PDB file of C-alpha atoms in Angstrom:
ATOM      1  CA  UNK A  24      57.430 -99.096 -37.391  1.00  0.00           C
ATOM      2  CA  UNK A  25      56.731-100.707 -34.202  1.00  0.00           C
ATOM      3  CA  UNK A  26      57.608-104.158 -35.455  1.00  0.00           C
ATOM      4  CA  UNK A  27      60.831-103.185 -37.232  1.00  0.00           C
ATOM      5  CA  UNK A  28      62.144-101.979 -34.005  1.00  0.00           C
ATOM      6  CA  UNK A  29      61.067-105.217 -32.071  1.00  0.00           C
ATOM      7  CA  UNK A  30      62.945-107.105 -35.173  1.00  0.00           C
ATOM      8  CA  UNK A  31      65.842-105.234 -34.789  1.00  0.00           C
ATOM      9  CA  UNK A  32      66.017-105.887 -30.662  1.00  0.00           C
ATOM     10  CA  UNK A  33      65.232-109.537 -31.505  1.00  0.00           C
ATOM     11  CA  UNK A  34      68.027-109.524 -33.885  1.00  0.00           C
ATOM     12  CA  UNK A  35      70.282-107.607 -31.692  1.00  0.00           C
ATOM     13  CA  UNK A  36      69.228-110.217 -28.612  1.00  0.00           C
ATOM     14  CA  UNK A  37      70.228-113.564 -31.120  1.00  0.00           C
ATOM     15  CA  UNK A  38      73.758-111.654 -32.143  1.00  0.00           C
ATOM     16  CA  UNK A  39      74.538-111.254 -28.712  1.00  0.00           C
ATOM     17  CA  UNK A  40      73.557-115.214 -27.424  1.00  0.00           C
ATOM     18  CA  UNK A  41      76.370-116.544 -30.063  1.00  0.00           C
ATOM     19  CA  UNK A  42      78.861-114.092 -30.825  1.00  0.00           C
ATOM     20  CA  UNK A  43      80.700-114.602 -27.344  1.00  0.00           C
ATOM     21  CA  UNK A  44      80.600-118.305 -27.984  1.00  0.00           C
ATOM     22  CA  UNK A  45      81.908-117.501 -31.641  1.00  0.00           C
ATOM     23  CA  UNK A  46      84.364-115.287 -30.469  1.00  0.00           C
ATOM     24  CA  UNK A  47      85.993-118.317 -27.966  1.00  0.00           C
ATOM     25  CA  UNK A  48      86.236-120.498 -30.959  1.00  0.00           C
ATOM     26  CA  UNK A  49      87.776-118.021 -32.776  1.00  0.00           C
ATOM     27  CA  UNK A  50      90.559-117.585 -30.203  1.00  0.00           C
ATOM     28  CA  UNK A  51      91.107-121.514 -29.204  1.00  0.00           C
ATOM     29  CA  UNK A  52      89.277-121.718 -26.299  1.00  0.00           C
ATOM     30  CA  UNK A  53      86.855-124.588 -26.052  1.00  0.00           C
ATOM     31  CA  UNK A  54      83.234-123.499 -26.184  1.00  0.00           C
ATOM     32  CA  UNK A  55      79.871-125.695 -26.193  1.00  0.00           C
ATOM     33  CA  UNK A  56      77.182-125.176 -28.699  1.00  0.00           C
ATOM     34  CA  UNK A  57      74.337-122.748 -27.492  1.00  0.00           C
ATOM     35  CA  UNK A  58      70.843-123.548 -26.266  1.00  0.00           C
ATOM     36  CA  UNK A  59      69.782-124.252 -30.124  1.00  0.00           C
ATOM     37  CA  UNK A  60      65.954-123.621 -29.201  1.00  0.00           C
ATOM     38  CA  UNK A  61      66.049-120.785 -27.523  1.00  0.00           C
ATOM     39  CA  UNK A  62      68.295-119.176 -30.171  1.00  0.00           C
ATOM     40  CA  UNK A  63      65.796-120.773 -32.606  1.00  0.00           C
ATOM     41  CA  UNK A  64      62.759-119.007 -31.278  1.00  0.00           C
ATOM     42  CA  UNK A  65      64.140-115.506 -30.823  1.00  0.00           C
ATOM     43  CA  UNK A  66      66.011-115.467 -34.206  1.00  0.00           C
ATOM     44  CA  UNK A  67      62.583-116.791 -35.806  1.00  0.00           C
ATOM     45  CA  UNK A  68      60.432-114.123 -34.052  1.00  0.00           C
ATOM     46  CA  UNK A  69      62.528-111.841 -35.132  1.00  0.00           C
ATOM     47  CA  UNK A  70      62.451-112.952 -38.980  1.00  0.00           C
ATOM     48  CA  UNK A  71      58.206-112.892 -38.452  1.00  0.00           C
ATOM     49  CA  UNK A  72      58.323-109.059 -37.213  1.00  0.00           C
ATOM     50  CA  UNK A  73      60.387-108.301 -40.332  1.00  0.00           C
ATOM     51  CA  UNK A  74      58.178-109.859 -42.138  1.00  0.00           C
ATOM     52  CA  UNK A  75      55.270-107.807 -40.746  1.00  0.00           C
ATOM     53  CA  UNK A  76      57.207-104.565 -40.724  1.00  0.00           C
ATOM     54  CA  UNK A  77      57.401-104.873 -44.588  1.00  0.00           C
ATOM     55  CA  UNK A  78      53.220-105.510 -45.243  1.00  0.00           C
ATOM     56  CA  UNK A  79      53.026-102.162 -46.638  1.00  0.00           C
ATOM     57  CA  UNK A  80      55.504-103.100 -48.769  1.00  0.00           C
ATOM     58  CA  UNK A  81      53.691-106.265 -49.901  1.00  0.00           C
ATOM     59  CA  UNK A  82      50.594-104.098 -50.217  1.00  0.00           C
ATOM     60  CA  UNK A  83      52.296-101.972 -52.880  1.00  0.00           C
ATOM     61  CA  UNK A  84      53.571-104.884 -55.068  1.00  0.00           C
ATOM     62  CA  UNK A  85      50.108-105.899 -55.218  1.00  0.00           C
ATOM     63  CA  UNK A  86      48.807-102.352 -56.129  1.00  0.00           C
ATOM     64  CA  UNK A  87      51.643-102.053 -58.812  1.00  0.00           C
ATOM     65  CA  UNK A  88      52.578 -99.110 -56.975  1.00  0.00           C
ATOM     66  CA  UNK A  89      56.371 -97.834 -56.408  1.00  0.00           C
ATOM     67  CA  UNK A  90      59.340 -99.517 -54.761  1.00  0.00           C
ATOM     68  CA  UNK A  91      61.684 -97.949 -53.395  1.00  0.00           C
ATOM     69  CA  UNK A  92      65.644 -99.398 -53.194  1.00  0.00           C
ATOM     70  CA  UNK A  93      65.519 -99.811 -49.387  1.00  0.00           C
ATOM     71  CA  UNK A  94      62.326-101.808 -50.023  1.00  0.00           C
ATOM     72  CA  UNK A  95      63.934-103.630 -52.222  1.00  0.00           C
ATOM     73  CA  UNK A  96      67.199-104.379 -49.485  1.00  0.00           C
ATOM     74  CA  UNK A  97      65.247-105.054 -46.949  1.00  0.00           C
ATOM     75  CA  UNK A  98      62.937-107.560 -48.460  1.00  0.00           C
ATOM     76  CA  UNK A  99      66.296-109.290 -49.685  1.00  0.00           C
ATOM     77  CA  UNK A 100      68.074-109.274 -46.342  1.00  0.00           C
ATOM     78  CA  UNK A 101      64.868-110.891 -45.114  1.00  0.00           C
ATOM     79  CA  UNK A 102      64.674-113.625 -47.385  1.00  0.00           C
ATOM     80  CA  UNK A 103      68.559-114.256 -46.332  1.00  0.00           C
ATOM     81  CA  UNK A 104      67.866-114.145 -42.936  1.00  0.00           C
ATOM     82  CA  UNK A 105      65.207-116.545 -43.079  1.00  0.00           C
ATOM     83  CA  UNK A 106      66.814-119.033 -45.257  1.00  0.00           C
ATOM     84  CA  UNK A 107      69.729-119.160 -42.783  1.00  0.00           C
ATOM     85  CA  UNK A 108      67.267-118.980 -39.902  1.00  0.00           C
ATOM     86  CA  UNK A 109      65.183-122.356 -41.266  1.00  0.00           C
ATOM     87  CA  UNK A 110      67.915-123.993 -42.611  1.00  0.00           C
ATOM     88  CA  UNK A 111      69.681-124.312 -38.709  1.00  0.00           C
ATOM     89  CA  UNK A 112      66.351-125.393 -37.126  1.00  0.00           C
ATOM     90  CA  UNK A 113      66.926-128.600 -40.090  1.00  0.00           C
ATOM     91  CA  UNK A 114      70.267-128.772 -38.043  1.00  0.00           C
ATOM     92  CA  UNK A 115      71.988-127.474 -40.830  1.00  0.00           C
ATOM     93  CA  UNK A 116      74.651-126.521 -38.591  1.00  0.00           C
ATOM     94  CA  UNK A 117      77.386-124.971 -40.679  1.00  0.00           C
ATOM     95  CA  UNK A 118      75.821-121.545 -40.558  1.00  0.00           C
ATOM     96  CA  UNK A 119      76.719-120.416 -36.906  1.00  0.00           C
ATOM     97  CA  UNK A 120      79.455-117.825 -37.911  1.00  0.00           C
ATOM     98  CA  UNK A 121      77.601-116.449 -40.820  1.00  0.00           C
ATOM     99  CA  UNK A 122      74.508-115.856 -38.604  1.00  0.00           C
ATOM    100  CA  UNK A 123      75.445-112.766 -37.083  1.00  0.00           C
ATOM    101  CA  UNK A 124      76.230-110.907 -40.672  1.00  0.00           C
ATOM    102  CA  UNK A 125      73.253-112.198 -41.798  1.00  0.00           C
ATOM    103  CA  UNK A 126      71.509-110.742 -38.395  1.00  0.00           C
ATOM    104  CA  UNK A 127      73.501-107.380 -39.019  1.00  0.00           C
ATOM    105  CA  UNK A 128      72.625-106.920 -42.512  1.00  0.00           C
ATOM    106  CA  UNK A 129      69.055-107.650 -41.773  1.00  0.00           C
ATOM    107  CA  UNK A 130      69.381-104.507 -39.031  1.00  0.00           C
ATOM    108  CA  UNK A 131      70.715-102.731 -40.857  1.00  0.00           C
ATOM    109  CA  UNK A 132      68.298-102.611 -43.610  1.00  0.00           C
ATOM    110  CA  UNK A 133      65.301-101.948 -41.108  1.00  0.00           C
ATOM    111  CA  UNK A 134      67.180 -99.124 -40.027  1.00  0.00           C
ATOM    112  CA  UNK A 135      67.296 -97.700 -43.233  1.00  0.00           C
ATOM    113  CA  UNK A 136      64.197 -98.748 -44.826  1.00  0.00           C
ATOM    114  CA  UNK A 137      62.147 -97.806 -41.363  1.00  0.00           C
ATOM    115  CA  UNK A 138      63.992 -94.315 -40.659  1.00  0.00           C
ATOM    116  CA  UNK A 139      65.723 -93.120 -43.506  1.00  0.00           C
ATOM    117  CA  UNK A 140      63.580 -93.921 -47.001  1.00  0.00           C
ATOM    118  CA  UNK A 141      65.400 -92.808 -50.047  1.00  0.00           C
ATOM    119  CA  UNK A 142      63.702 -91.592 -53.934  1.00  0.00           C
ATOM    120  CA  UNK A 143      61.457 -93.911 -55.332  1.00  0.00           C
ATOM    121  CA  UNK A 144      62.966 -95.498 -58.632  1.00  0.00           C
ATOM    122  CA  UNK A 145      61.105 -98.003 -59.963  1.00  0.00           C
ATOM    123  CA  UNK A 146      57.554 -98.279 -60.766  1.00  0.00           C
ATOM    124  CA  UNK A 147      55.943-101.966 -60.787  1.00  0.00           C
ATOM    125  CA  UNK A 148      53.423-103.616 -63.154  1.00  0.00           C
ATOM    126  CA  UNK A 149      50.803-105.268 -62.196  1.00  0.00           C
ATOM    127  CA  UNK A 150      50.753-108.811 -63.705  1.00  0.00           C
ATOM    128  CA  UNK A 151      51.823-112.680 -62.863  1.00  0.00           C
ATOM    129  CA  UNK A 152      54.854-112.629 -64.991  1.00  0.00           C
ATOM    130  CA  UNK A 153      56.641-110.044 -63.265  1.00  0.00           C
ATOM    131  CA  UNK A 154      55.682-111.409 -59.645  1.00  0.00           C
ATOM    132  CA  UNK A 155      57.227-114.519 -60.864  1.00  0.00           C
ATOM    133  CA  UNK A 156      60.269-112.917 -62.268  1.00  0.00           C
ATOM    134  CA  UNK A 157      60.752-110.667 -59.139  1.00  0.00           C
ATOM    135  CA  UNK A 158      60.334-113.616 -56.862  1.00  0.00           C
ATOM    136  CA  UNK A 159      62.773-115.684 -58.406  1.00  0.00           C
ATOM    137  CA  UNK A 160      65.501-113.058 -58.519  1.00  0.00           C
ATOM    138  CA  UNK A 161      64.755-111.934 -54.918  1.00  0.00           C
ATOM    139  CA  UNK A 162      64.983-115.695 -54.234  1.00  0.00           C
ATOM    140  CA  UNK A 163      68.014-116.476 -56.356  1.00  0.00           C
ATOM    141  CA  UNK A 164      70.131-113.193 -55.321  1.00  0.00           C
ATOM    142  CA  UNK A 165      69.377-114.170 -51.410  1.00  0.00           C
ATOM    143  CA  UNK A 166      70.704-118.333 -52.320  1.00  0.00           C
ATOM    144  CA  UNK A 167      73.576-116.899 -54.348  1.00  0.00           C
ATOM    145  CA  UNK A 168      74.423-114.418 -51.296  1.00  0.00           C
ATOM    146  CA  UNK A 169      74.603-117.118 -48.695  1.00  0.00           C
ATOM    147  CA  UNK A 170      76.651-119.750 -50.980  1.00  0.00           C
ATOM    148  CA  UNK A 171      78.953-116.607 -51.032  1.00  0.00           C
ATOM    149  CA  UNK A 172      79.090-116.324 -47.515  1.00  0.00           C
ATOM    150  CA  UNK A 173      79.789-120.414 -47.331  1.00  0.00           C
ATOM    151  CA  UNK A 174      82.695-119.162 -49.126  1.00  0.00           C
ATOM    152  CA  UNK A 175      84.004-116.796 -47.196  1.00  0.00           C
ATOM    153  CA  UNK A 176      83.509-118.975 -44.236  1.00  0.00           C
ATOM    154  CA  UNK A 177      85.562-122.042 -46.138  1.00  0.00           C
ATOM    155  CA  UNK A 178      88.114-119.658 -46.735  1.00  0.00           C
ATOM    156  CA  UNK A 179      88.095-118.860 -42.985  1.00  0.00           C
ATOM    157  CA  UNK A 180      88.395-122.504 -42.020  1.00  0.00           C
ATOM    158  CA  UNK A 181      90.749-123.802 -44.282  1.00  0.00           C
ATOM    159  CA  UNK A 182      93.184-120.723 -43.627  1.00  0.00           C
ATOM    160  CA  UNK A 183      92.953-121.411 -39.474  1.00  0.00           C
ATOM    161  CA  UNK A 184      93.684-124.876 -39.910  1.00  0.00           C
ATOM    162  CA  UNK A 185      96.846-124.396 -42.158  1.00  0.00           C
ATOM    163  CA  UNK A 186      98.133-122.339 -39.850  1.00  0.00           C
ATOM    164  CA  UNK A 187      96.909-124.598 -37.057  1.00  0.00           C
ATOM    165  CA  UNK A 188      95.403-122.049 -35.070  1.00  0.00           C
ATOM    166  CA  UNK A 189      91.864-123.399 -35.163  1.00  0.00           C
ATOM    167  CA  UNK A 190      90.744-125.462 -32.111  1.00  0.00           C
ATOM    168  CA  UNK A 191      88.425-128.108 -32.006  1.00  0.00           C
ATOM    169  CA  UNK A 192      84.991-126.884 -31.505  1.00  0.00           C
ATOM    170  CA  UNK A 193      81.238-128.132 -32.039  1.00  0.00           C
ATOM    171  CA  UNK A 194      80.061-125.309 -33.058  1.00  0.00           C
ATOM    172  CA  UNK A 195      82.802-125.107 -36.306  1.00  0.00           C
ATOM    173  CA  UNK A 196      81.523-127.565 -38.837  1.00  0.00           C
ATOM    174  CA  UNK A 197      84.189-129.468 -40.700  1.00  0.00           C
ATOM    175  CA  UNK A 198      85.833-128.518 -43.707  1.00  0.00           C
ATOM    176  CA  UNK A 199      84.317-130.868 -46.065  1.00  0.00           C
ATOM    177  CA  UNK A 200      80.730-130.279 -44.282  1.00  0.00           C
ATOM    178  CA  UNK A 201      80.979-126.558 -45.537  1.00  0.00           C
ATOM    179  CA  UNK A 202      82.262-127.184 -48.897  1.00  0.00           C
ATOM    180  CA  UNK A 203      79.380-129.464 -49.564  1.00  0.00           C
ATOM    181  CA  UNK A 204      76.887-127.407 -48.538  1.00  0.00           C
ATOM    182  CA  UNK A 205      78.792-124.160 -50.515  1.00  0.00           C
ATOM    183  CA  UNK A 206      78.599-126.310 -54.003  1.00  0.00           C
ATOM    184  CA  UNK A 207      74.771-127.215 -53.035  1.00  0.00           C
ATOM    185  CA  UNK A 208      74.022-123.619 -52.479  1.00  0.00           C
ATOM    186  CA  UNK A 209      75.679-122.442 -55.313  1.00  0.00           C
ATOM    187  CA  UNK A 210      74.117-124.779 -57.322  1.00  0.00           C
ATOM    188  CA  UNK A 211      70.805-124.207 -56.170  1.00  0.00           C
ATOM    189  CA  UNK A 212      71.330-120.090 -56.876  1.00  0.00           C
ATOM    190  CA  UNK A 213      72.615-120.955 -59.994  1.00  0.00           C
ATOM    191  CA  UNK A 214      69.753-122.857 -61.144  1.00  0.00           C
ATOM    192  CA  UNK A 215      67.507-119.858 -59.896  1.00  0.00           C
ATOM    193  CA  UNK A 216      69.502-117.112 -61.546  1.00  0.00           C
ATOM    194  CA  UNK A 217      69.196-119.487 -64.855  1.00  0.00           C
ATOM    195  CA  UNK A 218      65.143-119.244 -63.958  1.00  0.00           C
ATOM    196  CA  UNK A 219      65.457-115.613 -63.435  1.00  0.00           C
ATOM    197  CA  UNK A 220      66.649-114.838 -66.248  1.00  0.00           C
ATOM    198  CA  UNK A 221      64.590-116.914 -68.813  1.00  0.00           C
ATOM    199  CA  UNK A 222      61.447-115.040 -66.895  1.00  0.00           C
ATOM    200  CA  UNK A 223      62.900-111.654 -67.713  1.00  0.00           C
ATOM    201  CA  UNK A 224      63.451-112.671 -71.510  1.00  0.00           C
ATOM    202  CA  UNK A 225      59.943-113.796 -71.764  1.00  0.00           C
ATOM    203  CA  UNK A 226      57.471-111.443 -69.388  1.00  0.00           C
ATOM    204  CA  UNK A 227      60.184-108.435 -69.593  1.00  0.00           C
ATOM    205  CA  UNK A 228      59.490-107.018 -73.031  1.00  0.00           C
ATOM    206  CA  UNK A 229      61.795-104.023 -72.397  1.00  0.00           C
ATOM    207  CA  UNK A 230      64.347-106.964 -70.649  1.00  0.00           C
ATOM    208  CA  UNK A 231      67.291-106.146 -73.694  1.00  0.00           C
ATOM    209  CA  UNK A 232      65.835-102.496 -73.852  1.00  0.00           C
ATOM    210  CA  UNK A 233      68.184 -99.556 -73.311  1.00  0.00           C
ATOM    211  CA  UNK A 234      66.807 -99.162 -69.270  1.00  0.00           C
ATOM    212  CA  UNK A 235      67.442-102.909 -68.698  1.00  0.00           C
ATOM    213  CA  UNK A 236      70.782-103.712 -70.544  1.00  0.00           C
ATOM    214  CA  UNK A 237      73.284-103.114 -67.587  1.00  0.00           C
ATOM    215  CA  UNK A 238      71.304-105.377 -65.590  1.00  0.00           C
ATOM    216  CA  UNK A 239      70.737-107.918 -68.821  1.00  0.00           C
ATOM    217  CA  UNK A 240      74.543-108.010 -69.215  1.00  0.00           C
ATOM    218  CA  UNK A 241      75.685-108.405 -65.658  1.00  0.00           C
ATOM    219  CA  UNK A 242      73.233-110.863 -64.488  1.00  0.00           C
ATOM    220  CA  UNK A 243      74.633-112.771 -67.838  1.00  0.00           C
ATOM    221  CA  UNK A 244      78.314-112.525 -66.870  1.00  0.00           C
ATOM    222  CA  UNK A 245      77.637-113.654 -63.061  1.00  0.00           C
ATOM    223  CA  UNK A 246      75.470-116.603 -64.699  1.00  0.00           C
ATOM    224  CA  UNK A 247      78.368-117.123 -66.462  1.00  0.00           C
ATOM    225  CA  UNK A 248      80.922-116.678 -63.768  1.00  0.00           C
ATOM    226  CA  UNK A 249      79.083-119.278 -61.420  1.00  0.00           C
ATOM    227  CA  UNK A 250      78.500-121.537 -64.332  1.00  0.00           C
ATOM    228  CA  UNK A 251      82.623-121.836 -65.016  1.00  0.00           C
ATOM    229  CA  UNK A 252      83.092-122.861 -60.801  1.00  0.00           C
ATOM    230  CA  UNK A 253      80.503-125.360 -60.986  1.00  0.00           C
ATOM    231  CA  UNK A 254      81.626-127.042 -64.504  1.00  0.00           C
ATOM    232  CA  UNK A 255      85.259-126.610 -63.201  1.00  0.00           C
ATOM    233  CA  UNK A 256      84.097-127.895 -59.947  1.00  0.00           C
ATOM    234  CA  UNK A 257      82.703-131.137 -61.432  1.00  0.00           C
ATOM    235  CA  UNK A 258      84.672-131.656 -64.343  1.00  0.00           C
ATOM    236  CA  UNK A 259      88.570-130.655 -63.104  1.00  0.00           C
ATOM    237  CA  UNK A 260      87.462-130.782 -59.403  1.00  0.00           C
ATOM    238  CA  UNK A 261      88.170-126.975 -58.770  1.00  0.00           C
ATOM    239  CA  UNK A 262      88.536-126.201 -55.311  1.00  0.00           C
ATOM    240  CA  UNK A 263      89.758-124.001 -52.065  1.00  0.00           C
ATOM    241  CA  UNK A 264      90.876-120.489 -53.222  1.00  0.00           C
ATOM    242  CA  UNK A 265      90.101-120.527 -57.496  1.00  0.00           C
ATOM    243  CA  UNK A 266      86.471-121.449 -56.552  1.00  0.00           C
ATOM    244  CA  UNK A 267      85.757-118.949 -53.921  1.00  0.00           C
ATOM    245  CA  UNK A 268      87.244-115.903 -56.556  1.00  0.00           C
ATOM    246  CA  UNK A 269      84.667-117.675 -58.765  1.00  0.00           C
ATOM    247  CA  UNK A 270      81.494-117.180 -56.657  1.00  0.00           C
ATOM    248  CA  UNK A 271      82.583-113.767 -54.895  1.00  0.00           C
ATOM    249  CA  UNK A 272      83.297-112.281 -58.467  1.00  0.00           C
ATOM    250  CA  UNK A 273      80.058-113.744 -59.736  1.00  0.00           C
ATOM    251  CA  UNK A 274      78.469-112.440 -56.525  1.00  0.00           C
ATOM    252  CA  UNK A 275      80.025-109.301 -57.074  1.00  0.00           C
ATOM    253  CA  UNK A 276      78.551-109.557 -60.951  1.00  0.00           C
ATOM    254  CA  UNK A 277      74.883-109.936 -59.765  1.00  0.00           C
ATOM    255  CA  UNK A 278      74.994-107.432 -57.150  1.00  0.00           C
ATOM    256  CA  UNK A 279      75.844-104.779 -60.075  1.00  0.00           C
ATOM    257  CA  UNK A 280      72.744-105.953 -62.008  1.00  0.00           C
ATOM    258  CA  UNK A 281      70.854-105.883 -59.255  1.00  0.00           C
ATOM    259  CA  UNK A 282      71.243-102.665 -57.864  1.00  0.00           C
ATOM    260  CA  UNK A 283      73.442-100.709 -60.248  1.00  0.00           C
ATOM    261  CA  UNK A 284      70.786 -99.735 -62.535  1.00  0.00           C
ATOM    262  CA  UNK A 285      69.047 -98.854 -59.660  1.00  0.00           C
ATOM    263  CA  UNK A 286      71.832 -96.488 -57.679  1.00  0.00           C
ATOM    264  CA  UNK A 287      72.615 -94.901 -61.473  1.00  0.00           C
ATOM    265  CA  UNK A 288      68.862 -94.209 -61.826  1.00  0.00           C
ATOM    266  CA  UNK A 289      68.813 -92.679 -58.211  1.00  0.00           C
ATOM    267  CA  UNK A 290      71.389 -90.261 -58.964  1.00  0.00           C
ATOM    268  CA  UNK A 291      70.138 -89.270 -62.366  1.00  0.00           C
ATOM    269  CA  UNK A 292      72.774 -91.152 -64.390  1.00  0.00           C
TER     270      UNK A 292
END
């Protein structure tokens, strides 16, 4: 409990150094990127004590024991927030508006994983073929998740700069920056979700059963979803608005399979 609450102050502390800074750019004014180090350190130390706050967590995947869906969120919000976290210490450095939703998202999960735990709904099994498949769709649900936050922040950028109120600013990355990282990422969680779901078909033997099928269909239709964006993408070079519909709707898609089942199951549905 202890470290979830010094994660969510260390969270809390990195919001704080670049939302005033992010807030500037927003408006016009000209701002200065922040000490990248020290936002570094406290945004990764914060990242390690979610990490510790979920051992017992850890400790029941690997006793096949039961997971609860706030588990489940806050394990994903971690995985986000250390992907984003990692990726700007490789001076990746298109990710300094989405950082603080990633940040909140990750607080607010502790909050509700560490002081408000919900029914248990699903029981684990205890073998290597559903680690794998769990650890891919953690991992490809978290990659998908960002790309869609690239989106929203492309759609951000290229609406300020139509209407020519955006101002020129190191810490806003440049339109084509973003939009080549966006296609990478959704690549990449495409290729994941494609992994994900060829695990499930072969370790899952109830994967097409009755329990499974709204997640089976709707992790299909956002496979598909993403798949029609990136063909369109590299084929009819789909861009701007059509693209970003694309990945939130797919986004959208997988969220459904992902916890749908699990919210329906929760309330007896």
């Amino acid at each position: 409990m202890w470290f979830a609450i010094f994660s969510i102050f260390l969270y809390i502390i990195s919001i704080l150094f670049i939302t005033p800074m992010l807030l500037k750019a927003h408006s016009g004014e000209q701002t200065k990127k922040p000490n990248k180090t020290l936002f570094f350190c406290t945004a990764l130390l914060a990242v390690v004590a979610h990490c510790i706050s979920l051992v017992p967590l850890f400790s029941h995947l690997a006793n096949a024991q039961q997971f609860t869906l706030m588990d489940i969120s806050s394990l994903l919000s971690v995985i986000v927030a250390a992907l984003a976290t990692f990726a700007l210490g490789f001076r990746v450095n298109t990710l300094w508006f989405l950082l603080p939703i990633v940040y909140c998202l990750a607080i607010i999960n502790l909050i509700l994983q560490t002081f408000l735990p919900i029914a248990l709904v699903q029981h684990l099994i205890h073998n290597v073929g559903l680690f794998l498949h769990i650890g891919l769709a953690l991992l490809a649900y978290a990659v998908c998740f960002i790309a869609t936050l690239y989106a929203v922040q492309l759609w951000w950028i290229d609406r300020n700069l139509k209407s020519k109120k955006l101002a020129l600013s190191p810490i806003i990355p440049p339109l084509m920056t973003v939009e080549r990282h966006f296609f990478r990422l959704m690549l990449s969680g495409e290729f994941l979700l494609t992994l994900t779901l060829i695990s499930g078909a072969v370790y899952l033997p109830d994967f097409f059963g009755m329990q499974n099928v709204q997640k089976a269909i709707f992790s299909f239709l956002a496979w598909g979803v993403l798949a029609i964006a990136l063909i369109g993408h590299w084929k009819w070079h789909w861009r701007g608005k059509k693209v970003i519909i694309y990945s939130i709707s797919g986004m959208i898609l997988l969220s459904i399979a992902y916890f749908g089942s699990r919210v329906a199951f929760g309330l007896g549905l």
